[in-house]
Coordinates of C-alpha atoms and ligand atoms in Angstrom, one line a residue:
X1001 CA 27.4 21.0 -25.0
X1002 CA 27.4 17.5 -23.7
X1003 CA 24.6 15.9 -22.1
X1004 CA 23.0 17.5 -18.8
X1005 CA 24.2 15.1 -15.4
X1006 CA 21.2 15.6 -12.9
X1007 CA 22.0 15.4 -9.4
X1008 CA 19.4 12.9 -8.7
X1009 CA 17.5 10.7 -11.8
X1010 CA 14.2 9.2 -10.0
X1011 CA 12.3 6.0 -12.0
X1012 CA 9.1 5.5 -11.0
X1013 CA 7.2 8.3 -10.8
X1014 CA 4.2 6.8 -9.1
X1015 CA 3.0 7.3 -5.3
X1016 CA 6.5 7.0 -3.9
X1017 CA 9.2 8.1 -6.8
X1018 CA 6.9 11.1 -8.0
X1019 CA 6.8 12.3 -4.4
X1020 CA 10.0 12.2 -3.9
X1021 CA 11.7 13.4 -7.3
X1022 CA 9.6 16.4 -6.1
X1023 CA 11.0 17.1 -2.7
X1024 CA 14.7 16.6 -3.9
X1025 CA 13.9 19.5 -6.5
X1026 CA 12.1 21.8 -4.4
X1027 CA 15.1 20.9 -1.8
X1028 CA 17.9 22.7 -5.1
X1029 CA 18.5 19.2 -6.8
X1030 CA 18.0 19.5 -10.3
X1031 CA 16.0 16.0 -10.6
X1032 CA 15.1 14.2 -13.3
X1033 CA 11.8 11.8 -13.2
X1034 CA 12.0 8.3 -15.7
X1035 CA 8.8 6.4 -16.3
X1036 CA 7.6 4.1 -18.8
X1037 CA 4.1 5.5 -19.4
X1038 CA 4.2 8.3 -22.2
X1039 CA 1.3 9.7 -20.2
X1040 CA 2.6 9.6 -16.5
X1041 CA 5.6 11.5 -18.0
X1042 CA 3.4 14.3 -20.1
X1043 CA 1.4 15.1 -16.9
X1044 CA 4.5 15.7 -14.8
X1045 CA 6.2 17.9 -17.0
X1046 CA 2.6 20.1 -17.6
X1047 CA 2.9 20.3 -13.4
X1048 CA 0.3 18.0 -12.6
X1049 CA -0.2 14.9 -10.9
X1050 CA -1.4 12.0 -11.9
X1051 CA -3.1 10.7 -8.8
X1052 CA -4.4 11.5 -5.9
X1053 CA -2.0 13.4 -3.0
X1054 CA -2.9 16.3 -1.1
X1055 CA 0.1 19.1 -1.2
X1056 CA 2.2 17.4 -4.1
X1057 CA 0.8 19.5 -7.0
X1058 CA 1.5 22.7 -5.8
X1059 CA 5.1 21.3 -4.9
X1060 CA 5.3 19.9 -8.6
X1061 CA 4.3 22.9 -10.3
X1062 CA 6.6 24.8 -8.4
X1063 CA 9.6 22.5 -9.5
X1064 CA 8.9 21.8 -13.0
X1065 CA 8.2 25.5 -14.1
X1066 CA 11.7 26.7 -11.7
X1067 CA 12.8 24.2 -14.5
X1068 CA 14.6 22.0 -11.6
X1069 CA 12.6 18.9 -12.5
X1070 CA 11.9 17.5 -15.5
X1071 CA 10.7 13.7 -16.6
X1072 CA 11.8 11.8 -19.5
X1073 CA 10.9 8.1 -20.9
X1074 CA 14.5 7.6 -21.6
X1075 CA 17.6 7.2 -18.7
X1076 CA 19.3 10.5 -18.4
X1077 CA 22.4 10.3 -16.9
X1078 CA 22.9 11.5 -12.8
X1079 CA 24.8 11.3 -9.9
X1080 CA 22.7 9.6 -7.8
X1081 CA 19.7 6.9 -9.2
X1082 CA 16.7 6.5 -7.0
X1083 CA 14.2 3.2 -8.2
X1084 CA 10.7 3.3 -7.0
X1085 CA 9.1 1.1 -9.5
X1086 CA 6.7 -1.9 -8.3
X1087 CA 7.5 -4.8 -6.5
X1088 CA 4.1 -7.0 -6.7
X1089 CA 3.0 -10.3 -5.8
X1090 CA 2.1 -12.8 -8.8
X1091 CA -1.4 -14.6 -8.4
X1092 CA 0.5 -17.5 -6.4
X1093 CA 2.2 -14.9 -4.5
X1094 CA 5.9 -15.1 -5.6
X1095 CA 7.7 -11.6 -5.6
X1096 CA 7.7 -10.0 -9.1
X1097 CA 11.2 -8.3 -9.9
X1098 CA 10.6 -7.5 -13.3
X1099 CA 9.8 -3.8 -13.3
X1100 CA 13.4 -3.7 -11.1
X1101 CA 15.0 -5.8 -14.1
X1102 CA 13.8 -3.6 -16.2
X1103 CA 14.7 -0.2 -14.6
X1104 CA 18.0 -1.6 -14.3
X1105 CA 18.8 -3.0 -17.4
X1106 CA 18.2 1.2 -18.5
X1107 CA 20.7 2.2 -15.8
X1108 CA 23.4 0.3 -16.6
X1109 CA 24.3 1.9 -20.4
X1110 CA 24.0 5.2 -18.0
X1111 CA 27.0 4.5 -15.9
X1112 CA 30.1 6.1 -16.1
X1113 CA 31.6 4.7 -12.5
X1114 CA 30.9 7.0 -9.0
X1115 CA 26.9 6.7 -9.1
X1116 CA 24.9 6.3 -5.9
X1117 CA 22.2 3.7 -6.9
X1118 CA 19.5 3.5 -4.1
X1119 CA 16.7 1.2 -4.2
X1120 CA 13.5 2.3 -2.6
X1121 CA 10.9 -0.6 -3.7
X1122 CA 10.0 -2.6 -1.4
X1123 CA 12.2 -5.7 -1.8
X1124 CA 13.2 -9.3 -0.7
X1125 CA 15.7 -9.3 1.8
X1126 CA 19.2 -9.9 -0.7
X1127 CA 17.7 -7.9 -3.8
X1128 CA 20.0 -5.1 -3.2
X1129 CA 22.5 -7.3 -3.9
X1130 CA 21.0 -9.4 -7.0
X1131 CA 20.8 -5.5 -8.4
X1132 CA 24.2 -4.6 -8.0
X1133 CA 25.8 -8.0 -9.1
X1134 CA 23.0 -7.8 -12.2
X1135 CA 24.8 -4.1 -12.5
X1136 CA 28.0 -5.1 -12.9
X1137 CA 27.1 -8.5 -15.2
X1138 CA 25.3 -5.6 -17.8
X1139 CA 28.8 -3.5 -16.8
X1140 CA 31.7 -5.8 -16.2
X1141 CA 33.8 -2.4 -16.3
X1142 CA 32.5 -1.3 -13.2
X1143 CA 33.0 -2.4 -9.2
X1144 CA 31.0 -2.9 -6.2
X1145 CA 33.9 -3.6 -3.9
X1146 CA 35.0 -1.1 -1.4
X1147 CA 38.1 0.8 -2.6
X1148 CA 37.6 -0.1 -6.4
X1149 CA 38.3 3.7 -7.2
X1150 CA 36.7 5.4 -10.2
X1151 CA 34.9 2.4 -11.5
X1152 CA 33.0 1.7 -8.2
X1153 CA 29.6 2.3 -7.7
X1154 CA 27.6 2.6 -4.4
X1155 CA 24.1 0.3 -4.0
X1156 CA 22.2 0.8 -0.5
X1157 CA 18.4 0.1 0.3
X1158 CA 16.5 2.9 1.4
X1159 CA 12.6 1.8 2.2
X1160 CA 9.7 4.1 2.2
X1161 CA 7.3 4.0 5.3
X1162 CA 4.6 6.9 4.4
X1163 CA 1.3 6.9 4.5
X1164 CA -0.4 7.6 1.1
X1165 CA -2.5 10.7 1.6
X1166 CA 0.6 12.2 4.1
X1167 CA 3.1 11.6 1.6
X1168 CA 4.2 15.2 1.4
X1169 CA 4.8 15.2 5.2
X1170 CA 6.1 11.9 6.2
X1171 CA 8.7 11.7 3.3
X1172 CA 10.3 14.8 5.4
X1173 CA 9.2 13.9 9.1
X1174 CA 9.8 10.1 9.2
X1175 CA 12.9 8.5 10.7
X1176 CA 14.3 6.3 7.5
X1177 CA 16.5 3.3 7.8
X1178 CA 19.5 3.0 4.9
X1179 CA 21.4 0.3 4.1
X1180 CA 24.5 0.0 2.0
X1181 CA 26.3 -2.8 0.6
X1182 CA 29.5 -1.4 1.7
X1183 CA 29.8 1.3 4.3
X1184 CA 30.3 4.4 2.2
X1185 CA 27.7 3.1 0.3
X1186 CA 25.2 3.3 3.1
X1187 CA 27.3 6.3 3.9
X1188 CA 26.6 8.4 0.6
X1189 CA 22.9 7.4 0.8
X1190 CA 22.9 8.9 4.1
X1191 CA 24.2 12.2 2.6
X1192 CA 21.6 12.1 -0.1
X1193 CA 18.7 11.6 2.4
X1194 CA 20.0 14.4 5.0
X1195 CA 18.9 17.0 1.7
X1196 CA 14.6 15.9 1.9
X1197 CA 14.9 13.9 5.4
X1198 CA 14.6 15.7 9.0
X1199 CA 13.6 12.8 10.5
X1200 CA 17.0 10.4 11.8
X1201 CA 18.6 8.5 9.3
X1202 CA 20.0 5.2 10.6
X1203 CA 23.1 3.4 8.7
X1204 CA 22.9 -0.3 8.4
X1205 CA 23.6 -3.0 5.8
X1206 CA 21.7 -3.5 3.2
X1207 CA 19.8 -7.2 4.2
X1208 CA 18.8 -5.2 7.5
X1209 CA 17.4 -2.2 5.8
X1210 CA 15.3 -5.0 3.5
X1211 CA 14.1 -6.8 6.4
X1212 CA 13.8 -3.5 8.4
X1213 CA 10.6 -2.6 6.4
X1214 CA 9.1 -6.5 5.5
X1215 CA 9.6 -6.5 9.3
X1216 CA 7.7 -3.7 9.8
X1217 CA 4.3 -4.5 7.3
X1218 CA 4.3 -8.2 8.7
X1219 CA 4.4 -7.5 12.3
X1220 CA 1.1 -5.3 11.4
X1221 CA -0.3 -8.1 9.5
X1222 CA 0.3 -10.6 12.4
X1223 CA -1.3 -7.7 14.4
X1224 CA -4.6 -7.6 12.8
X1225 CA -4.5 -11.5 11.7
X1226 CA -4.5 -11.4 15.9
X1227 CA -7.9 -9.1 15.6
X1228 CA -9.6 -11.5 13.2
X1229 CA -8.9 -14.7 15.0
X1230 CA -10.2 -12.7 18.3
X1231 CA -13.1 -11.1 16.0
X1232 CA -14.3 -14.8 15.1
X1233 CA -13.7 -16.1 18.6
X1234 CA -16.0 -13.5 19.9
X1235 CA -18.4 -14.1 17.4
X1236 CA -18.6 -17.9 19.0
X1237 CA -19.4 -16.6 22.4
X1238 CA -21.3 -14.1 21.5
X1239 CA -19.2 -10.5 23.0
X1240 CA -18.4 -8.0 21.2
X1241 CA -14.7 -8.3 19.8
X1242 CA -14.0 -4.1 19.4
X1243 CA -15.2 -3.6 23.8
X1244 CA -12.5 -7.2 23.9
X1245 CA -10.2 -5.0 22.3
X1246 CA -10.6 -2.0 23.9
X1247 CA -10.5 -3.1 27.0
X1248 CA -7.4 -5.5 26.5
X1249 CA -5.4 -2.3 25.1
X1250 CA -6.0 -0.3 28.3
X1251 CA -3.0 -3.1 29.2
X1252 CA 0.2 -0.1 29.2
X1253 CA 1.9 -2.8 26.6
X1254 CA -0.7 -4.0 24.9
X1255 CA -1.8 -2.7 21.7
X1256 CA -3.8 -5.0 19.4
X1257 CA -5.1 -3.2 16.0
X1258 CA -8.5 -3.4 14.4
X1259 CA -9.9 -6.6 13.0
X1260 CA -12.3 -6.3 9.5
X1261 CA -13.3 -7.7 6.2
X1262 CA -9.5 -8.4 5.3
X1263 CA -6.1 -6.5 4.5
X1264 CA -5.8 -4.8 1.5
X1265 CA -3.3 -2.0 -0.6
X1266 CA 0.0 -3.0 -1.9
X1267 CA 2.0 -3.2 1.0
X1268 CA 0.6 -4.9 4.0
X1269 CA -1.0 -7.9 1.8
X1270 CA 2.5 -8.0 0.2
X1271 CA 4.9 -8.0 1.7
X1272 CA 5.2 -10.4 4.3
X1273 CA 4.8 -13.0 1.2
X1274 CA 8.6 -11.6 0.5
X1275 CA 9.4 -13.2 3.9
X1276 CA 7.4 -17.0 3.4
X1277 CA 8.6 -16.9 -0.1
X1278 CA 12.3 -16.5 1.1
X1279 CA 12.4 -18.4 4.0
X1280 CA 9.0 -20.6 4.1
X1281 CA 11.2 -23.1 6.7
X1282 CA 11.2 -20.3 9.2
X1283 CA 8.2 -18.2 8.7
X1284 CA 4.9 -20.4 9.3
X1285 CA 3.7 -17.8 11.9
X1286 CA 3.9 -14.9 9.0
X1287 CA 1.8 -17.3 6.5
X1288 CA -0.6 -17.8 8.8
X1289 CA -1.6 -14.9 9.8
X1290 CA -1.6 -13.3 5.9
X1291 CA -3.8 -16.7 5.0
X1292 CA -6.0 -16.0 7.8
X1293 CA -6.6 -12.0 6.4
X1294 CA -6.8 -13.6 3.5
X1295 CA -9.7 -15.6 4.3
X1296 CA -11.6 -12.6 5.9
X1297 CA -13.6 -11.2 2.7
X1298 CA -15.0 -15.4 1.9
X1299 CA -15.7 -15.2 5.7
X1300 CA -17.8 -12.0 5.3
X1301 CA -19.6 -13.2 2.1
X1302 CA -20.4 -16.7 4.1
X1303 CA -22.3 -14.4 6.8
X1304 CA -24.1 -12.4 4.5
X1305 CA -25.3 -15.1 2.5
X1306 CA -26.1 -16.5 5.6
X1307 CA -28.0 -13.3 7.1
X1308 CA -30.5 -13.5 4.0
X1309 CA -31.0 -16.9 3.7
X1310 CA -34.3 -16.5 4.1
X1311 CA -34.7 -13.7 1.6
X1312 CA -35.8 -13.7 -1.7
X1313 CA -33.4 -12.5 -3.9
X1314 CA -32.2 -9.8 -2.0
X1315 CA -31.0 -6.4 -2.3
X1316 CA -27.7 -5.9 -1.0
X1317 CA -25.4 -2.4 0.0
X1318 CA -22.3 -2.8 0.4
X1319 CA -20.5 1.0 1.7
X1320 CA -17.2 1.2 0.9
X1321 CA -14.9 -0.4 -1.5
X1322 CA -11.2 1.1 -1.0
X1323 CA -9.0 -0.8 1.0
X1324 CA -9.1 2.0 3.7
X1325 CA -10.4 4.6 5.0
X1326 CA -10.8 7.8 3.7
X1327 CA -9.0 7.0 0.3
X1328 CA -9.8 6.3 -3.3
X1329 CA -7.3 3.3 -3.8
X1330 CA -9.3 -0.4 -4.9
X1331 CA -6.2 -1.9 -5.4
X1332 CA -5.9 -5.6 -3.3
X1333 CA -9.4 -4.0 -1.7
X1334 CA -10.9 -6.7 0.5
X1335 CA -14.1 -4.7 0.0
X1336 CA -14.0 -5.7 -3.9
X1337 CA -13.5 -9.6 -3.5
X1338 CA -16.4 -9.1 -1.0
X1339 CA -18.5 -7.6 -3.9
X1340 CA -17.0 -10.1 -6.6
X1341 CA -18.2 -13.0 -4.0
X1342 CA -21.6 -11.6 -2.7
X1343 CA -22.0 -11.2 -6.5
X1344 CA -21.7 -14.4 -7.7
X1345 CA -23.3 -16.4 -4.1
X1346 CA -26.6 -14.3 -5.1
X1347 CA -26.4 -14.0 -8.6
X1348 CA -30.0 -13.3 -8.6
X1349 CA -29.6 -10.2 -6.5
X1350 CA -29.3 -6.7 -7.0
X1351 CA -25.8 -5.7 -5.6
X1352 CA -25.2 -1.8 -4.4
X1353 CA -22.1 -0.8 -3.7
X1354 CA -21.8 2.8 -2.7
X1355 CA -18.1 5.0 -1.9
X1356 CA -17.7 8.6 -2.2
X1357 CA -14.3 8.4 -3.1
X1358 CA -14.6 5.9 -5.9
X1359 CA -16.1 7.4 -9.2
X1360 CA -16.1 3.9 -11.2
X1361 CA -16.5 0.3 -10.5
X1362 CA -13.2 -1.5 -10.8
X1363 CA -13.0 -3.2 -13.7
X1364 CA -13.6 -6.5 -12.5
X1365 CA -16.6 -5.7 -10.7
X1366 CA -17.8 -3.5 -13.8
X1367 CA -18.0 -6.6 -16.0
X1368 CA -21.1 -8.0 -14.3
X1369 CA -24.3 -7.1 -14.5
X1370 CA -25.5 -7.7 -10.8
X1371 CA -23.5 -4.8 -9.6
X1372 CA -24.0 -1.2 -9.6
X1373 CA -22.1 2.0 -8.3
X1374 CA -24.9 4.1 -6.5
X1375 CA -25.3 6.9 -4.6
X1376 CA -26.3 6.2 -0.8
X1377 CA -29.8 7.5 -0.8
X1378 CA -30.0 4.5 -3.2
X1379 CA -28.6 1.8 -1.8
X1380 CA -30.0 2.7 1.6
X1381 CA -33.1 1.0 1.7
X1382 CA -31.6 -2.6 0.7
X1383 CA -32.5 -5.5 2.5
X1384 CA -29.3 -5.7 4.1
X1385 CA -26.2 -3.0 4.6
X1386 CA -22.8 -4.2 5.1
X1387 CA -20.1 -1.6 6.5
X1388 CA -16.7 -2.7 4.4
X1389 CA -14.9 0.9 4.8
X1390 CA -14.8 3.1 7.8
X1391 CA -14.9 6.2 5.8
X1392 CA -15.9 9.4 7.9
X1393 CA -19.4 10.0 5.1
X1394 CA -20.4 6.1 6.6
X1395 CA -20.0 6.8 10.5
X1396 CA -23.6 8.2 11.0
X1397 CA -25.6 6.2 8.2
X1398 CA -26.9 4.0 10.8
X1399 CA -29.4 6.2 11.7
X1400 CA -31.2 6.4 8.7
X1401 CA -31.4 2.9 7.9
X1402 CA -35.3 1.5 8.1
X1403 CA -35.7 -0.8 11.1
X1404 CA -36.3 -4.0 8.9
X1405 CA -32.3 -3.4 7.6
X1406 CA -30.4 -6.5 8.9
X1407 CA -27.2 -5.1 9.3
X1408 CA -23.4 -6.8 9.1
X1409 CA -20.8 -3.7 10.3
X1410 CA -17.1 -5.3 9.8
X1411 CA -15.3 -2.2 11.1
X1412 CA -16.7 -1.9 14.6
X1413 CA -18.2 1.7 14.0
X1414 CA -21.9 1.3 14.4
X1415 CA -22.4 0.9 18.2
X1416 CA -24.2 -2.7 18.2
X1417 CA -25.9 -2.0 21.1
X1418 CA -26.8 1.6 20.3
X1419 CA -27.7 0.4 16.9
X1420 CA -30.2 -2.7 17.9
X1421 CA -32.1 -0.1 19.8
X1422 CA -32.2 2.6 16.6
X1423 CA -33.5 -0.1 14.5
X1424 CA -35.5 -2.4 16.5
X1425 CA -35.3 -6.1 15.8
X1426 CA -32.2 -5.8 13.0
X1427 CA -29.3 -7.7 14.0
X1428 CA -25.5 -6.3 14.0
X1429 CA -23.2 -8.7 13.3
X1430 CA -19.3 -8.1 13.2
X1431 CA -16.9 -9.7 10.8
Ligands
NAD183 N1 2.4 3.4 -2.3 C1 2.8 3.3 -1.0 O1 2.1 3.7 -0.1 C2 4.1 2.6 -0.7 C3 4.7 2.8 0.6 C4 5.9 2.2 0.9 C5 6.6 1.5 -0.1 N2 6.0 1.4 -1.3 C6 6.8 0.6 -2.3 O2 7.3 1.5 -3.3 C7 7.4 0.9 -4.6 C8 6.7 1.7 -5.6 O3 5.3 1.8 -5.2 P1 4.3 2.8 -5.8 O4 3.1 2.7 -4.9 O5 4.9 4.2 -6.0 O6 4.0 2.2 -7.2 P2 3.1 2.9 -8.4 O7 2.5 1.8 -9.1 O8 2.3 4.0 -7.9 O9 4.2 3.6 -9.3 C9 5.2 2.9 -10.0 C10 5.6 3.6 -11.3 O10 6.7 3.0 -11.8 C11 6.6 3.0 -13.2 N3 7.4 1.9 -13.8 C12 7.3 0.6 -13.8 N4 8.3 0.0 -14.3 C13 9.2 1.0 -14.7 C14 10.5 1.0 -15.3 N5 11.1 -0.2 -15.6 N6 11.1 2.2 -15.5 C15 10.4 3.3 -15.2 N7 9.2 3.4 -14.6 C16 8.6 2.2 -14.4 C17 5.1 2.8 -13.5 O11 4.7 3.2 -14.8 C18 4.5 3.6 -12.3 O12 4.2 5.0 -12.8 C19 6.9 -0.5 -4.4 O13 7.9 -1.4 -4.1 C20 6.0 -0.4 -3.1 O14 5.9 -1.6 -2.5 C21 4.8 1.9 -1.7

């Protein structure tokens, strides 16, 4: 018997491929998942997930015990070839296409001519087309050119716009965008999406589908780079920048987001940087604004330093150190460099962090010995109690804070006004 072609081979089996390797099967693909990590793969095929995602596991067990999904370390061969590996930033925040190179440089031997190859990572507009020319420098017996017959093969850009923690339903509800680099191409991909997607599908090329979604992520980075600058503005003349906000989006086009301690996760904080490192002639307005979110957690260790000043070696809470709400993700985490800093400006003091979602410290905050992981009724007696994460648990601590607490709320959920009455003389300062 020769080897089994899957109708869809999915690598990456992390918070976007895993997902959606699994909707594909429990749509009648027979899928197979590719990952480098031994582990990663092991958990899938046992049914379970390896991460966080409300509704996945009960789709995954369904799939891999039907026997329609299966995951292997090793390229199987398939019809269509989704890539959802990572696309990071390096420390000086130049795109990192090696995980890409890599999953290529596996596809390629898998090739027989006919394959859909869809790239779902997050990418730098032209990377659809580096991947298809790499393709056919690895398989010079193949084509990308429209009308190459057998030997052609089909590339198109397909991003992913879900929201981790609604993966299940977004990757089905959302309008996506594909991008082909040829028409039938972007055509095929189409086809393949129409089996998960009941959302629209719109066909364009494939440097519009890239720029579709870094479009996306750094218009919403301008948007809250907008928030800070206001936030410290209103800081100067003393008003409160959330009522600013509130009242400026009662304007029926108007719609300015949420300012804070900084941006964090792995897609806001990177991706514009795919747009200043490709064009930094033209996109000065995008740098800006990502070096001004950038600059929000030093900002928010500046004022707490400065709100103790006159403290001996105080004890600091920090709540909350995902980078959003309601999550358990610390990656890019504005909340940890606000830890790392506070850490290391009073290295004398006793740092608290508290998050009910988080079970350990990340490991760079783990490695010194100023900072602890505590439950609340702990930390809540600290000298001062900074707000870093809006999660629901933190929306009523306020209350129980003594009134000698000085007080620094980043997220605009403690009602200042409301909360200098609770607790008498303590001040509320925003980011
Ligand atoms: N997570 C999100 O919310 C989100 C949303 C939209 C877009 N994206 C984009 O989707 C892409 C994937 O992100 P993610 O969050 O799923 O990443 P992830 O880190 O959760 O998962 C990536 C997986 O790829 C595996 N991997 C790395 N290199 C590989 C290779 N060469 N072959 C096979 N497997 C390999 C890793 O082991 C890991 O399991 C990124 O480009 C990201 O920007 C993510």
């Amino acid at each position: 018997m020769g080897q089994e072609i899957f109708d869809v081979a999915v690598i990456g089996l992390g918070y976007i491929g895993l997902p959606t390797a699994a909707t594909f099967a429990a749509r009648g693909c027979t899928v197979a998942g590719v990952d480098l990590q031994q582990s990663t793969v092991d958990a899938v095929n046992r049914g379970e997930v390896p991460f966080v995602e409300p509704d996945l596991g009960a789709v995954l067990s369904g799939v891999v015990s039907k026997g329609s999904f299966k995951a292997f370390t090793t390229m199987p061969k398939a019809q269509a070839y989704i890539i959802a590996v990572p696309t990071p930033v390096t420390a000086d925040k130049n795109v990192d296409l090696s995980y890409l190179w890599s999953a290529a440089k596996n596809i390629a031997p898998a090739l027989t001519g006919g394959e859909l190859i869809i790239l779902e990572s997050t990418s730098p507009p032209g990377t659809t087309k580096k991947l298809g020319d790499y393709l056919i420098s690895e398989r010079p017996d193949l084509a990308l050119e429209q009308g190459s017959g057998e030997n052609q093969i089909f590339l198109a850009h397909s991003p992913e716009r879900v929201l981790p923690g609604r993966i299940m339903i977004e990757i089905v509800a959302n309008d996506r965008v594909v991008g082909g680099l040829t028409n039938e191409a972007a055509e095929k991909a189409k086809k393949l999406y129409e089996v998960i997607c009941q959302g629209q599908i719109h066909v364009t090329d494939a440097s519009t589908a890239e720029m579709t979604k870094i479009a996306e992520n750094s218009f919403r980075d301008l948007n809250i780079a907008f928030a800070n600058q206001l936030a410290l503005i209103a800081n100067e003349l003393g008003i409160d920048v959330w009522r600013l906000i509130e009242l400026a989006n009662h304007h029926p086009r108007v719609n300015i987001l949420q300012p804070g301690p900084g941006v964090g996760g792995h897609c806001i904080a990177v991706d514009p940087w795919f747009l200043v490192g490709a064009f930094p002639d033209f996109s000065s307005v995008t740098r800006a604004a990502r070096e001004l979110n950038d600059s929000m957690p030093a900002r928010v260790v500046e004022r707490i330093v400065e709100t103790v000043a006159h403290i001996e070696k105080p004890t600091v809470c920090l709540l909350g150190l995902s980078f959003k709400a309601n999550i358990d993700d610390t990656r890019e985490s504005p909340s940890v460099e606000v830890a790392l800093g506070v850490a290391e400006a009073l290295s004398g003091s006793r740092i608290l962090c508290v998050d009910p979602h988080v079970v350990e410290l990340p490991q760079e905050l783990a490695a010194l010995d100023n900072i602890e992981l505590v439950d609340v009724d702990v930390a809540i007696d600290a000298n001062i109690v900074v707000l870093l994460v809006n999660h629901d648990e933190f929306t009523d601590i306020h209350s129980r804070l003594n009134s000698s607490a000085l007080i620094v709320d980043t997220r605009g959920v403690w009602p200042s006004a409301e909360h200098a009455e609770l607790v008498g003389h303590a001040e509320v300062l925003s980011s």
